[in-house]
Coordinates of C-alpha atoms in Angstrom, one line a residue:
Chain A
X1 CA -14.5 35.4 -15.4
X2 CA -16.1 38.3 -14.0
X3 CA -19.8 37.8 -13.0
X4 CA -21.6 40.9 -15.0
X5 CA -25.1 39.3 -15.2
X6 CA -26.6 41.8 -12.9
X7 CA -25.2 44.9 -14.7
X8 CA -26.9 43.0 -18.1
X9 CA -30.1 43.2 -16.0
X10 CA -29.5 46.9 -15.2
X11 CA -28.5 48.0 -18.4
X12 CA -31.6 46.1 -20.2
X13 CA -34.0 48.1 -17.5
X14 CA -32.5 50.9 -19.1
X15 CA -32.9 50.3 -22.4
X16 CA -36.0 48.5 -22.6
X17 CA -39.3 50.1 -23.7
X18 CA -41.5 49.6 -21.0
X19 CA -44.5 47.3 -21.8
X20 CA -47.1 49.5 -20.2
X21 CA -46.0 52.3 -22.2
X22 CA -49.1 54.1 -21.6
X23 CA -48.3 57.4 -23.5
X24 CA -47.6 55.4 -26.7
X25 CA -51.1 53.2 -26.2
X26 CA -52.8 56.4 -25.9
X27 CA -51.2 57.9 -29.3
X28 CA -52.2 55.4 -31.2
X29 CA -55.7 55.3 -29.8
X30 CA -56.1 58.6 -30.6
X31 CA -54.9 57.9 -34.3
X32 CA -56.8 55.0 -34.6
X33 CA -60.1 56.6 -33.5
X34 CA -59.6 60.2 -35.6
X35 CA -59.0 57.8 -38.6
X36 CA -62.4 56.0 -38.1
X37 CA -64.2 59.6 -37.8
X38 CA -62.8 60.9 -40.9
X39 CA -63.0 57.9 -43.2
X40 CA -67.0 57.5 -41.9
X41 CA -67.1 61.2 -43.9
X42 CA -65.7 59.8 -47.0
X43 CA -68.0 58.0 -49.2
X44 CA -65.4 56.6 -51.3
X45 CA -63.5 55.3 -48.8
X46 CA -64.0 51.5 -47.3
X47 CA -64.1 50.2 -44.2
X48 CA -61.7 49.7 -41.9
X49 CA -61.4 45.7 -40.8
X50 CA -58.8 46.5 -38.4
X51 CA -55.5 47.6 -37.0
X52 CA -52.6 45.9 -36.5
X53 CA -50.6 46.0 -33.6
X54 CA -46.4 45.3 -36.2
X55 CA -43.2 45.9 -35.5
X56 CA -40.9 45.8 -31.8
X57 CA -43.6 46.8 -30.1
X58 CA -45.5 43.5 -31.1
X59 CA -42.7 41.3 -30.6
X60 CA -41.7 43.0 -27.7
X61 CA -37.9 44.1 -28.6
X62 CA -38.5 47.7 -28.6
X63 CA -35.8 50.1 -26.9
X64 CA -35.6 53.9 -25.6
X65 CA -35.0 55.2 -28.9
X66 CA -31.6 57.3 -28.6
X67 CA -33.1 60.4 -30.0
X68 CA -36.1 59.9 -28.1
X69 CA -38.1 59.7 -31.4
X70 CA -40.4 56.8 -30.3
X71 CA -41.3 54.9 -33.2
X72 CA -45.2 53.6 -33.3
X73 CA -46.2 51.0 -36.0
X74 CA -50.1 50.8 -36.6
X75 CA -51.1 48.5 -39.8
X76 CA -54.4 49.0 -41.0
X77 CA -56.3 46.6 -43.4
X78 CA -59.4 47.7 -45.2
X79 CA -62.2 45.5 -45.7
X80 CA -61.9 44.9 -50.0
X81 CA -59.3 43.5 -52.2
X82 CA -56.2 45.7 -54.3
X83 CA -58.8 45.2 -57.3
X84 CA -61.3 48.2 -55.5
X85 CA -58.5 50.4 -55.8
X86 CA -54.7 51.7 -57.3
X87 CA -52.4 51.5 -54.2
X88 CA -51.3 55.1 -54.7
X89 CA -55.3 55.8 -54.2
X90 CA -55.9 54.0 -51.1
X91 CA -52.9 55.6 -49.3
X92 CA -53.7 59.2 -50.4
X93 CA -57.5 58.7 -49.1
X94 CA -56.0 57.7 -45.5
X95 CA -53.2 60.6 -45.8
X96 CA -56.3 62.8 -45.8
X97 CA -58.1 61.6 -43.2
X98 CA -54.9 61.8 -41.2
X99 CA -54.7 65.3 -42.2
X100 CA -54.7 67.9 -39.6
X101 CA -53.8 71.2 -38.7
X102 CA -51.3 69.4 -36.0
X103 CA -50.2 66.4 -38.3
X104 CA -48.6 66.4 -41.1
X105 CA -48.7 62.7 -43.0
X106 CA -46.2 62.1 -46.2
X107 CA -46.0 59.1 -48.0
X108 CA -43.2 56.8 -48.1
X109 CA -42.9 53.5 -50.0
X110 CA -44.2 51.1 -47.3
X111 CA -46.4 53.6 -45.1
X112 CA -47.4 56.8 -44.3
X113 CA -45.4 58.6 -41.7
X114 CA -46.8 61.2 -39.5
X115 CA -43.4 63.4 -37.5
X116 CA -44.8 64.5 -34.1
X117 CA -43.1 67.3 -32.8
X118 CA -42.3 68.9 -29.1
X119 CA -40.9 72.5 -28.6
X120 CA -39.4 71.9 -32.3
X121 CA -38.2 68.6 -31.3
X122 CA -39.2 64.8 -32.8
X123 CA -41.0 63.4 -30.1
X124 CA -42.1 60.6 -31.8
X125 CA -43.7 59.3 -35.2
X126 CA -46.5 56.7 -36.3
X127 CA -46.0 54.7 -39.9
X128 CA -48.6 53.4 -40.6
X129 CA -48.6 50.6 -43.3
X130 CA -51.8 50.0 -45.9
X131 CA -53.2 46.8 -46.3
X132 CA -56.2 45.5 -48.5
X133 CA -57.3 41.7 -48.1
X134 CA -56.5 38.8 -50.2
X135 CA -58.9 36.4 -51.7
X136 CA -56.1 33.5 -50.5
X137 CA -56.1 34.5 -47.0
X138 CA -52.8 34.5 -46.6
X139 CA -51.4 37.8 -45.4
X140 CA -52.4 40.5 -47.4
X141 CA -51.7 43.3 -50.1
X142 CA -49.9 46.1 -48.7
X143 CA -50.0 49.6 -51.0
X144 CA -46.7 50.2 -51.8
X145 CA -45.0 53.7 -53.5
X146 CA -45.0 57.4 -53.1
X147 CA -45.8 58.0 -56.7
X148 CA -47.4 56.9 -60.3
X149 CA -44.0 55.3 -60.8
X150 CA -43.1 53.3 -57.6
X151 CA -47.1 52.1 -56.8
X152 CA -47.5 48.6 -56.5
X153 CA -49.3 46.3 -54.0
X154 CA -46.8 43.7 -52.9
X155 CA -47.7 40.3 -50.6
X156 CA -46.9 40.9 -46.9
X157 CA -47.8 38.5 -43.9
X158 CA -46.8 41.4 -40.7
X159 CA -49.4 39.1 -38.7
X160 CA -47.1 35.9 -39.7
X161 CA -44.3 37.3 -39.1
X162 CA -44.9 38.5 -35.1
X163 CA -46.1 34.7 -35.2
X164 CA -42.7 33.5 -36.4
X165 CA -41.0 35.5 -34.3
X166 CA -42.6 34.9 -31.0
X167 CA -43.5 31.3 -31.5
X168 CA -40.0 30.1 -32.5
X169 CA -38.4 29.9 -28.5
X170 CA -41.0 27.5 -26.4
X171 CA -39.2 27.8 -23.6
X172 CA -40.0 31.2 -21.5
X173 CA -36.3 32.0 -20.1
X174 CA -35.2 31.1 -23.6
X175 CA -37.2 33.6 -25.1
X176 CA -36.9 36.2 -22.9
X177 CA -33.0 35.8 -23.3
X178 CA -33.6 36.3 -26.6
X179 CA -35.8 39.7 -26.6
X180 CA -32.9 40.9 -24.5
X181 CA -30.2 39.9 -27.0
X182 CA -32.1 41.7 -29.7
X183 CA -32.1 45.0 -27.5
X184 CA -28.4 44.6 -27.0
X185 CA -28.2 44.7 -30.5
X186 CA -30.2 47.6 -30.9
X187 CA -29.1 49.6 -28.6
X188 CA -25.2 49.1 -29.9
X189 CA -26.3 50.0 -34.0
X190 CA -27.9 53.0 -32.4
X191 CA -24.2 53.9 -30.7
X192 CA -21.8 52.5 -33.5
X193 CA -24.0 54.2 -37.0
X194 CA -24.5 57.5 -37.3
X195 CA -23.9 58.1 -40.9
X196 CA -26.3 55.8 -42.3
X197 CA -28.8 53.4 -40.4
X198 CA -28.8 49.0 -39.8
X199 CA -32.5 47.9 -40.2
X200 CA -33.8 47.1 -36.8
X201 CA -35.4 44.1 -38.8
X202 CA -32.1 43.1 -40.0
X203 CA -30.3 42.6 -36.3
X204 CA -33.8 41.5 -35.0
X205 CA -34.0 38.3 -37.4
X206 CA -30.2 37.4 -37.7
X207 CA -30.9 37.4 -33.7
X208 CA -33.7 35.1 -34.0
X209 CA -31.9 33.5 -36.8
X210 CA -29.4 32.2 -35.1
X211 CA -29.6 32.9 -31.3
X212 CA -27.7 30.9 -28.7
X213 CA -28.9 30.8 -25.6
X214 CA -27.3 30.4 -22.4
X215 CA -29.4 29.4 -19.3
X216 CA -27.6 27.0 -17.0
X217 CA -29.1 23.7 -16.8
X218 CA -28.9 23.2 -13.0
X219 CA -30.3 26.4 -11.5
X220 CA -31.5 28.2 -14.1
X221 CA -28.9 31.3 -14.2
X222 CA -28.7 33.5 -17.3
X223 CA -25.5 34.7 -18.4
X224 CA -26.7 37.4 -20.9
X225 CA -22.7 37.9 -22.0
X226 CA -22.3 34.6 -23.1
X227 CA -25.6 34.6 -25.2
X228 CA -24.6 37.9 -26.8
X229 CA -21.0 36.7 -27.6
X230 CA -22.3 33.1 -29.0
X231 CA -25.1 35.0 -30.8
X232 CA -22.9 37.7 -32.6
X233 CA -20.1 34.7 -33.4
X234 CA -22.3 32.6 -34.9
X235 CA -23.8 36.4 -37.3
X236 CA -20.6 37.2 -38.3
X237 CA -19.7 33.2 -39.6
X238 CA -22.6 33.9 -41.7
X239 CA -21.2 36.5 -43.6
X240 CA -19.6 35.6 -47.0
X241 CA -17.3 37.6 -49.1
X242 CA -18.8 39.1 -52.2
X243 CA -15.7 40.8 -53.8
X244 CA -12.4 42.7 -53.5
X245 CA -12.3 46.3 -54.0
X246 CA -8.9 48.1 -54.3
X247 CA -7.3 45.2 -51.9
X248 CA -10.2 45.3 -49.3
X249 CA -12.7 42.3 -48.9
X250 CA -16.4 43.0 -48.7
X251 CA -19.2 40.9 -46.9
X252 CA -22.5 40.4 -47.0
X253 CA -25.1 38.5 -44.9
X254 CA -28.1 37.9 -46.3
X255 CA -30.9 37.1 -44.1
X256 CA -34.3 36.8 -46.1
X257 CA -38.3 37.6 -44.1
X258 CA -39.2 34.0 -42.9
X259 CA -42.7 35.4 -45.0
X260 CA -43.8 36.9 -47.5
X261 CA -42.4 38.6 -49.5
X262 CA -39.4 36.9 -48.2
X263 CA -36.7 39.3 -49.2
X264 CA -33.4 39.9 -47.5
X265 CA -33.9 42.6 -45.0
X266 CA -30.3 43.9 -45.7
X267 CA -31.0 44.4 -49.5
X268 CA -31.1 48.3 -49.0
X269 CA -27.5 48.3 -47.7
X270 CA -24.2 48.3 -50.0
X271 CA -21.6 46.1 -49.8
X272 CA -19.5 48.8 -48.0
X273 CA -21.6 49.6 -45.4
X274 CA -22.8 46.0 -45.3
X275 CA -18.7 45.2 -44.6
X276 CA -18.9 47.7 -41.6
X277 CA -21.6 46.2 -40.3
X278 CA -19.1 43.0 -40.3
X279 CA -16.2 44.9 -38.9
X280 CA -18.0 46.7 -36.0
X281 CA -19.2 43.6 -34.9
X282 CA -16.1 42.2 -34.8
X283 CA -14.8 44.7 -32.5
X284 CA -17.8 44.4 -30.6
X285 CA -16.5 40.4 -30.2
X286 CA -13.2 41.1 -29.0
X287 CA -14.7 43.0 -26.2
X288 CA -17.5 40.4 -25.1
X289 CA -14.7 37.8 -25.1
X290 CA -12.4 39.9 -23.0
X291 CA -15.4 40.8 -20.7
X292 CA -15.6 37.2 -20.2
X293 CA -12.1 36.7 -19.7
X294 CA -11.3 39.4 -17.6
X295 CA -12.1 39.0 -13.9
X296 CA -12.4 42.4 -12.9
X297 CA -16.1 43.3 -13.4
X298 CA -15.2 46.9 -13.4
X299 CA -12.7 46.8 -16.2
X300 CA -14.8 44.6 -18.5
X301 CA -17.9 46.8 -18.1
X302 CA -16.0 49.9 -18.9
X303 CA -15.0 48.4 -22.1
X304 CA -18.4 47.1 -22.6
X305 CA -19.6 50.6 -22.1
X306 CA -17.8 51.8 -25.4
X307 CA -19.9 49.6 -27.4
X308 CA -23.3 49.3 -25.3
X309 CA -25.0 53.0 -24.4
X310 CA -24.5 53.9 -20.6
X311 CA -23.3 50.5 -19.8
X312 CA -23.3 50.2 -16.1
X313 CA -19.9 50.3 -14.3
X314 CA -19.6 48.9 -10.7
X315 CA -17.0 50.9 -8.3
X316 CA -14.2 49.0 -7.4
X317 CA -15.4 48.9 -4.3
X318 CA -18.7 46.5 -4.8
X319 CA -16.4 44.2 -6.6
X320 CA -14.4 43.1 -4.0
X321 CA -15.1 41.4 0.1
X322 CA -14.0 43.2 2.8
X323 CA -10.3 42.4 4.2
X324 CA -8.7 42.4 7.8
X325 CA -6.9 45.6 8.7
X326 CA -3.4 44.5 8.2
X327 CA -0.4 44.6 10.2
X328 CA 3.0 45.0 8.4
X329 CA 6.5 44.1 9.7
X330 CA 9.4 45.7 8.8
X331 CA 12.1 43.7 6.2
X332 CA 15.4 43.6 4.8
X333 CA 15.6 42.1 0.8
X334 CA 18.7 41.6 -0.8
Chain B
X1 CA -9.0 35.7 -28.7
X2 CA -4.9 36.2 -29.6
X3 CA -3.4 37.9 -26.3
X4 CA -2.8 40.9 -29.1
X5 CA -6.1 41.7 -28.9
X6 CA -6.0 42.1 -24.6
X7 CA -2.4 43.1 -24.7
X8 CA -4.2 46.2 -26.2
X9 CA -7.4 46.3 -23.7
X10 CA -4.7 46.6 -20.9
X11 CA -0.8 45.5 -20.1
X12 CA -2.1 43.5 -17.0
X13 CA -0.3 40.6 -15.8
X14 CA -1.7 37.5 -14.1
X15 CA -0.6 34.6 -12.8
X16 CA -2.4 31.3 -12.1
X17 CA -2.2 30.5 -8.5
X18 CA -2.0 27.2 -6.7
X19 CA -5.7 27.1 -6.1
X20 CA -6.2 27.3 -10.5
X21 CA -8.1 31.5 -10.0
X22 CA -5.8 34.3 -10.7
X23 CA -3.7 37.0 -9.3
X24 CA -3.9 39.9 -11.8
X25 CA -1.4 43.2 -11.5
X26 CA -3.5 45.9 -12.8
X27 CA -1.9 47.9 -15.8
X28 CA -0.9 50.7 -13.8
X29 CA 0.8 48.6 -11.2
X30 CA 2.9 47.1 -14.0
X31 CA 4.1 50.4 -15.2
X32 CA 5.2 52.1 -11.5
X33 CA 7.3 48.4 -11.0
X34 CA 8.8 48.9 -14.2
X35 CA 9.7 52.6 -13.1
X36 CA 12.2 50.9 -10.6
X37 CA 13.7 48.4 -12.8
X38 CA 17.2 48.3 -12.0
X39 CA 18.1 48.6 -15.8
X40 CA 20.9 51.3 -15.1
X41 CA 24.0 50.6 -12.7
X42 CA 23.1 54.2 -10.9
X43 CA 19.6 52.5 -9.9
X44 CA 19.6 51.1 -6.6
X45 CA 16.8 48.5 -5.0
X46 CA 13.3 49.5 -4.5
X47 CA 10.5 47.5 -2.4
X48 CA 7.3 47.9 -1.2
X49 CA 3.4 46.4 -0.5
X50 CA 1.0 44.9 -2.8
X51 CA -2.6 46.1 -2.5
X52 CA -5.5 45.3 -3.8
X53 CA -8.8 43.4 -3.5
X54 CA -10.2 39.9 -2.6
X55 CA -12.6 40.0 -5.9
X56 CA -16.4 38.7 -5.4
X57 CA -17.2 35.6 -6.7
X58 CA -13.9 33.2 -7.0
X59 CA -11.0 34.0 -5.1
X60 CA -9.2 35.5 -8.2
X61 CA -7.1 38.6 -6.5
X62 CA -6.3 42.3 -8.3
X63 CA -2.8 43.9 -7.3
X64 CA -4.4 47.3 -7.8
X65 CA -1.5 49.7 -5.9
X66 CA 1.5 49.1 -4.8
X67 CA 3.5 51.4 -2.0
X68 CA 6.5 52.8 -3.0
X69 CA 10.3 53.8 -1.5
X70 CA 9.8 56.0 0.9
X71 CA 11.1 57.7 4.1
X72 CA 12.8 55.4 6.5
X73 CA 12.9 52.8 4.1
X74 CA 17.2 52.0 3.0
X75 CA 18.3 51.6 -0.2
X76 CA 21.7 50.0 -1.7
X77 CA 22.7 48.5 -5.2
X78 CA 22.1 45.4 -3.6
X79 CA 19.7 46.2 -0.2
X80 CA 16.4 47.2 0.3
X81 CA 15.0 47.5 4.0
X82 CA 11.3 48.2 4.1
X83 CA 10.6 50.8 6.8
X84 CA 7.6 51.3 9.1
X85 CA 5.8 54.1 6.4
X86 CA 4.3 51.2 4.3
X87 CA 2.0 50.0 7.0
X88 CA 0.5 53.2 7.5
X89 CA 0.2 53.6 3.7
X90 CA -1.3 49.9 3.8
X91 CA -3.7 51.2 6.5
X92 CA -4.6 54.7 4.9
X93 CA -5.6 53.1 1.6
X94 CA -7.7 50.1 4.1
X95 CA -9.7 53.3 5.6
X96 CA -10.1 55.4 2.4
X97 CA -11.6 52.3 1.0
X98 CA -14.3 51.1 3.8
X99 CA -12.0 48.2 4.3
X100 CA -11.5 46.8 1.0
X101 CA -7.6 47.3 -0.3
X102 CA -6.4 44.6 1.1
X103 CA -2.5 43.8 2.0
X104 CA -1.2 41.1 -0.6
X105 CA 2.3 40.8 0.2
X106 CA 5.2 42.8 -1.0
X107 CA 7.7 43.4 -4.0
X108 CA 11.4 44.5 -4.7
X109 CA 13.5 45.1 -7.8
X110 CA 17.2 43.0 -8.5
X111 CA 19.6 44.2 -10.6
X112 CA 19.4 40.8 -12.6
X113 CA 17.5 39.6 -15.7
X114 CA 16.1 36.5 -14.1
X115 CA 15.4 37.3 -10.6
X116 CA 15.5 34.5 -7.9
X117 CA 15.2 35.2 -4.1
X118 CA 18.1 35.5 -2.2
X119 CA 18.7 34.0 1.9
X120 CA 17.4 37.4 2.9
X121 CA 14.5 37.7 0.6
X122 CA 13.4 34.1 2.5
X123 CA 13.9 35.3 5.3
X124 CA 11.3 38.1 4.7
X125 CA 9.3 36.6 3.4
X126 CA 8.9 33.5 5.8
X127 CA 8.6 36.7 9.0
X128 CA 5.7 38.1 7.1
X129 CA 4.1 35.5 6.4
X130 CA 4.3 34.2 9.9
X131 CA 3.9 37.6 11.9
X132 CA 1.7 40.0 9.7
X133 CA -1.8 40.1 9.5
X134 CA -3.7 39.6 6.5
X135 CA -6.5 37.8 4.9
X136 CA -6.7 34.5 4.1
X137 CA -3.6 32.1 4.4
X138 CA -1.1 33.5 1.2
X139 CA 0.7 36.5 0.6
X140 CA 2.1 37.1 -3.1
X141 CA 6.3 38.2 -3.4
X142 CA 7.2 39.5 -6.5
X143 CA 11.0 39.7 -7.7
X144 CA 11.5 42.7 -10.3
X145 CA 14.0 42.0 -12.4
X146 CA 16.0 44.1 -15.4
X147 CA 13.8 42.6 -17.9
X148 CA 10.6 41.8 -16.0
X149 CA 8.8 40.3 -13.4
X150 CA 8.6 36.9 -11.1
X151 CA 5.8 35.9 -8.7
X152 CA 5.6 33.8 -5.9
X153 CA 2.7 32.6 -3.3
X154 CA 3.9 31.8 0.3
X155 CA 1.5 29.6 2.1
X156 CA 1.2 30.6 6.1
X157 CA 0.6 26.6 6.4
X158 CA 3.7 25.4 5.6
X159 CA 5.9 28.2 5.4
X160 CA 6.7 27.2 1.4
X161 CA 6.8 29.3 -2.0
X162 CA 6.3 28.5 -5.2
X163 CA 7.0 30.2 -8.3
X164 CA 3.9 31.0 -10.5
X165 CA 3.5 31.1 -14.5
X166 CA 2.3 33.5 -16.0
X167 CA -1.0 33.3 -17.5
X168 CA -2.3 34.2 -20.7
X169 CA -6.0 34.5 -21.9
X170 CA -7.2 31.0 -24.2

């Protein structure tokens, strides 16, 4: 078996979304404060209880997005309860604020989305969810719809889900092994679909669903390829045929938000593009078990390369110790 | 994983050797050995060195090039004499490589199905393994017959061969 763990290390350096992102930190300052200003000059608005910090970012599985359209999440709760005010309301008195001659928010179902742009290209964009308290406690109401007929305030717990997520793996090597896993993930849907798009959220809590990790025991090595390749097995057992169309099975797996509202995160997808999802991970099998199989580090990288971004390839040359200069005698075969 | 699914990731070949890691011709290498299969009666023998690299890590070895008949080399039906051009391809491949591309031992063709090494072949094969210089302690023969190939590691400590099996991925 080839020993590939460094180019893992290399490839996840590349992929990673830096931690001290500064640039991003700044953005969302600078959203969060101009949000402040202008709801302060509405009268009808409430106040702000406070932001919070959702999505990758927060459970730290955020990648170089392959368009470089960064992708900020920013929750922000106001301090009363859904009865105050219609969903629709609330989300059209922070589109206002938001409102500026360089920013132009719209409203989608679970947030509102503001599309920065550089030299007429996406740079990056902030959604930013709506959330009113809850008498219970538990979680809160987050303003849902884009118009009179979609509104709705529906239970979320984003706070108790970056919980779950991060508090699952005890061990630190275990779940840093796991953050990396996820980016693999992400970084092969962002390769393999182009023509419609896997919920980060999806591969994120199959991952966490039913990682495997694989740290030796005796001196602590990680072998990221084995992880992966247990990991994406053990997804793809989960899947369970939902019908036959025209002679071809379909699949679905269904993995449902350990909180509330606790619905399956693929729910959006069909069964057809649900049933890719099964097949390209297949594919992407085959080639983590060859690249474990194979002892050539250069040969199982390339191959890893058509399913992981920019994989990193080792020369022939690194693979291999140095030799003797020979000496070669003539001979006769018969 | 079914050896379909590698057969179509690559036609290498490998063999397990006597110390359990692997000696693995390269796809390529395969396809310029099967070039001088002696499949036709107008074919006559072919020969040359196996080249390749001492992998990091395990002491698995890649056959990735091979030299191939050249001038001063003689060929018969039934004869192959390797000449003197093979070292200096052996040691032009060492230099282009900063000393990697090793010298693995050598190959020839039989106009047989099953190839097995004849008195002469031995005789070779014991000289080289005795005389040359290479790393470590075995060089790898390989027999290419009309239907495929045979491998064999020579030991420089006690002069003896042994046929390998092939080996297929679990």
């Amino acid at each position: 078996m080839a020993d590939i763990q460094k180019q893992f290390e290399k490839f996840h350096d590349n992929i990673r979304l830096a931690n001290e992102n500064r640039i991003l930190k700044e953005k969302r300052d600078v959203l969060k404060n101009n949000l402040g200003d202008a709801l302060k000059k509405n009268d009808d608005a409430p106040t702000v209880d406070k932001y919070l910090l959702q999505g990758s970012y927060a459970i730290h599985t955020g990648i170089n997005p392959p368009n470089s359209d960064y992708d900020i999440d920013i929750g922000v709760v106001f301090d009363c309860t859904k009865e105050a005010f219609g969903a629709l309301k609330l989300k059209n008195i922070v589109k206002e604020a938001l409102d500026h001659s360089s920013r132009d928010p719209k409203l989608k179902n679970p947030c509102i989305t503001i599309q920065y742009t550089k030299d007429g290209e996406d740079e990056y964009h902030v959604d930013m969810p709506v959330y009113v308290k809850r008498d219970d406690g538990k979680g809160y109401d987050l303003a849902w719809g884009k118009n009179s007929s979609s509104e709705d305030w529906l239970h979320s717990d984003p706070e108790g889900l970056v919980d779950e997520i991060n508090g699952k793996y005890s061990d630190e090597d275990e779940r840093a092994q796991f953050r990396r896993v996820v980016k693999y993930l992400k970084a092969w849907k962002g390769m393999k679909f182009t023509a419609f798009t896997i919920p980060s959220i999806g591969l994120t809590l199959s991952t966490w669903e039913m990682f495997a990790p694989d740290i030796d025991f005796y001196d602590n090595s990680k072998n990221d390829l084995a992880a992966l390749k247990k990991t994406v097995a053990r997804i793809l057992s989960a899947f369970r045929w939902v019908a036959g169309v025209e002679g071809k099975s379909l699949y679905r797996l269904q993995i449902c938000l350990p909180v509330s509202p606790r619905n399956d995160v693929f729910e959006k997808l069909t069964d057809q593009q649900m049933t890719e999802l099964k097949d390209k991970m297949e594919s992407l099998l085959d080639t983590l078990k060859y690249a474990e199989n194979e002892e050539r580090s250069e040969k199982a990288c390339k191959e890893l390369k058509k399913h992981l971004p920019d994989f990193p390839v080792p020369s022939t040359l690194e693979t291999a110790k140095a030799s003797v200069l020979s000496l070669n005698n003539t001979g006769s075969s018969s | 994983m079914s050896p379909q699914i590698v057969k179509s990731v690559g036609q290498a070949i490998r063999y397990t050797k006597t110390d359990k890691s692997r000696i693995i011709f390269d796809e390529a290498v395969i396809d310029t050995l099967m070039c001088y299969r002696q499949n036709s009666s107008l074919k006559v023998e072919a020969g040359g060195l196996l080249l390749g690299r001492h992998l990091k890590g395990g002491s698995h070895i890649a056959v990735d090039l091979v030299s191939e008949p050249m001038r001063g080399d003689r060929r018969t039906r039934t004869s192959f004499f390797r000449g003197r051009g093979h070292e200096r391809f052996a040691h032009e491949c060492w230099h282009n490589s900063k000393g990697v591309f090793a010298y693995l031992g050598n190959w020839h063709t039989h106009p047989c199905m099953y190839p097995l090494p004849s008195e002469t072949d031995f005789d070779d094969w014991r000289n080289v393994l005795k005389n040359d210089i290479y790393e470590g302690k075995n060089l790898y023969f390989v027999i290419v017959g009309t239907k495929g190939l045979a491998c064999w590691e020579g030991c420089s400590q006690h002069g003896k061969f042994v046929k390998l099996e092939e080996y297929i991925f679990p």
